[in-house]
CSV table of C-alpha atoms in Angstrom, one decimal:
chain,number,residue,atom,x,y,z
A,1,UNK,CA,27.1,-2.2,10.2
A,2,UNK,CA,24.1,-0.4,11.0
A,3,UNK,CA,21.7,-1.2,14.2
A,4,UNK,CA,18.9,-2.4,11.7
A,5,UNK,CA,20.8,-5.2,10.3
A,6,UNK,CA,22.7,-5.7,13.6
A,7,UNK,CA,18.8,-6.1,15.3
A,8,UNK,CA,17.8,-8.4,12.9
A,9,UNK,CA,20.4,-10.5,13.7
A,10,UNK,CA,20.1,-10.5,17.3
A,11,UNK,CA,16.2,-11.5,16.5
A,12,UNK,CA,17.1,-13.7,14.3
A,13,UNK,CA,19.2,-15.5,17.0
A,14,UNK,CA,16.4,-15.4,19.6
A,15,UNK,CA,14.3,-16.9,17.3
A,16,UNK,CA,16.4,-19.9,16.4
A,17,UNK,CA,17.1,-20.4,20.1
A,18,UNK,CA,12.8,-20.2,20.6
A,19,UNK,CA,10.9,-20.6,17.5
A,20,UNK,CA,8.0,-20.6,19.5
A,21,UNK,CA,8.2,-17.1,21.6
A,22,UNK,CA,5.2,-14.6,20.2
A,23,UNK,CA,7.4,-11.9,21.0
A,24,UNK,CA,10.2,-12.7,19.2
A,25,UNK,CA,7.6,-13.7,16.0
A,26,UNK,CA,6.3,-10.6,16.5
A,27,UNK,CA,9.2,-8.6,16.5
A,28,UNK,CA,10.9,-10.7,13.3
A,29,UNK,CA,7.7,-9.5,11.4
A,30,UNK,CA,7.9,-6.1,12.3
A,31,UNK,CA,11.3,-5.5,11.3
A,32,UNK,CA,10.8,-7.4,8.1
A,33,UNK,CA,7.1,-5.7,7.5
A,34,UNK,CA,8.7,-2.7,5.9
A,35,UNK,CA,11.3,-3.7,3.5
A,36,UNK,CA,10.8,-7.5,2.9
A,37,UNK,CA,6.4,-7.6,3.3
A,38,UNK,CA,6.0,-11.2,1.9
A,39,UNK,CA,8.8,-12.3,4.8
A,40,UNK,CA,6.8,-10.5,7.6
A,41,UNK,CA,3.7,-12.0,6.4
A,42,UNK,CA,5.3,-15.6,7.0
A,43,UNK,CA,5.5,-14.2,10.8
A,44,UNK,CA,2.3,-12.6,10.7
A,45,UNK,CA,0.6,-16.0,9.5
A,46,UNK,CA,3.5,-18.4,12.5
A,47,UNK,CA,1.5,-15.9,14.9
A,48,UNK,CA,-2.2,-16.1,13.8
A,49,UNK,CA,-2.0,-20.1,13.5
A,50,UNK,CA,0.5,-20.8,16.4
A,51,UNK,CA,-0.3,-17.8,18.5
A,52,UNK,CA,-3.7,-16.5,17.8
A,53,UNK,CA,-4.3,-14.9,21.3
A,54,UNK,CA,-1.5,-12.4,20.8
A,55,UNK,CA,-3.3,-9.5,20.1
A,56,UNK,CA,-0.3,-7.0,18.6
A,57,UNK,CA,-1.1,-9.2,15.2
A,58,UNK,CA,-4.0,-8.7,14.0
A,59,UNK,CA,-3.6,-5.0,13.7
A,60,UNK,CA,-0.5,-4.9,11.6
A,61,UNK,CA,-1.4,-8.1,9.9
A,62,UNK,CA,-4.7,-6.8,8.6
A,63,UNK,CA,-2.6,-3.7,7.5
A,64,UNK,CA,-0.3,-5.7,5.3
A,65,UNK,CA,-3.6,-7.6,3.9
A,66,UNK,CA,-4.5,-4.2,2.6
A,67,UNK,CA,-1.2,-3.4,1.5
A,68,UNK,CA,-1.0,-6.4,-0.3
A,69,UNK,CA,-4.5,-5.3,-2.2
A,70,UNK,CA,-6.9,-8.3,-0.2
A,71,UNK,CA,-9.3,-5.8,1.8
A,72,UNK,CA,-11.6,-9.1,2.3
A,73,UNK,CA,-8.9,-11.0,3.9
A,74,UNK,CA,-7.8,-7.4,5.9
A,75,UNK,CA,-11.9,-7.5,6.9
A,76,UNK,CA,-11.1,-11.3,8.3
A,77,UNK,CA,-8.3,-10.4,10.3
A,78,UNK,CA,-9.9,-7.2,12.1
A,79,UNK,CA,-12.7,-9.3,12.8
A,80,UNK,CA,-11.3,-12.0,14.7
A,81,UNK,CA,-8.4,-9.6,16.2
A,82,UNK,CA,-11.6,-7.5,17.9
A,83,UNK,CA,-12.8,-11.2,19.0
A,84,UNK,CA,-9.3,-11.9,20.7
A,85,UNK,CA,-9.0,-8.0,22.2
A,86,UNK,CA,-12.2,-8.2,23.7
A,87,UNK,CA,-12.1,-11.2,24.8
A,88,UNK,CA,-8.2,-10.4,26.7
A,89,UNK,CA,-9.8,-6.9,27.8
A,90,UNK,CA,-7.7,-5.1,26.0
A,91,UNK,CA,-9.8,-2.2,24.6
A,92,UNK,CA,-7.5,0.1,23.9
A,93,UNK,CA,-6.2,-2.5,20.7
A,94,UNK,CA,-10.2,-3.4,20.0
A,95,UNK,CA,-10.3,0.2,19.6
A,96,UNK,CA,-7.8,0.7,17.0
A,97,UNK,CA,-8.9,-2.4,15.1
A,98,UNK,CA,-12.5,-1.4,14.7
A,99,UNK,CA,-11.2,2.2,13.1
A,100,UNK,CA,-9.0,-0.1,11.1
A,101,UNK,CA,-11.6,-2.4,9.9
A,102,UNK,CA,-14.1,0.9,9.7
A,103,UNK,CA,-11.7,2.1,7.2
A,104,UNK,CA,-11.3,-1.3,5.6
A,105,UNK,CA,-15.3,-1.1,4.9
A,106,UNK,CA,-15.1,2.4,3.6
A,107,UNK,CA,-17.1,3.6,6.6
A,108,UNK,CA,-14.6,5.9,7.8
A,109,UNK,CA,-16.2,9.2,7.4
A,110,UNK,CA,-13.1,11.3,8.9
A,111,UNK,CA,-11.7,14.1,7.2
A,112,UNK,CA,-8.2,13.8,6.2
């Protein structure tokens, strides 16, 4: 068995022992976010509703929005996650979600 499907598991576990740990949410949705998107967006959405100071979401969750082809609800997310970043003085993550929501808008004038 490989460690992917082993770490899953293992989440999996934690989470049925505390449905209600961010961390654990967080973690669930990550693993899932690649392979299984509509199953990390469950997470994503347990975290914005039951945990919507946890500040690693709204990144990644705003990322799947997009992925998923629904820049306006991507905009949403950004907004609020600078909000919550800002408001937990972590700049480095406000940071990284206004260049993610600059993109969002098109306003991202970097070359690539």
């Amino acid at each position: 068995m490989s460690p992917a499907p082993i770490r899953l598991q293992q989440l999996l576990d934690f989470y049925e022992a505390d449905p209600n740990d961010a961390f654990i949410i967080y973690a669930l949705a990550t693993e899932y976010r690649e392979n299984e998107p509509d199953r990390a967006w469950d997470y994503y959405q347990k975290l914005l509703q039951e945990h919507p100071d946890y500040v690693g979401t709204y990144y990644h969750a705003g990322k799947l929005l997009e992925q998923f082809g629904k820049p306006d609800e991507a905009e949403k997310v950004y907004r609020e996650g600078l909000k919550v970043s800002r408001r937990a003085g972590q700049l480095h993550a406000a940071s990284e979600l206004q260049q993610a929501l600059s993109k969002c808008l098109g306003l991202d004038y970097e070359d690539e």
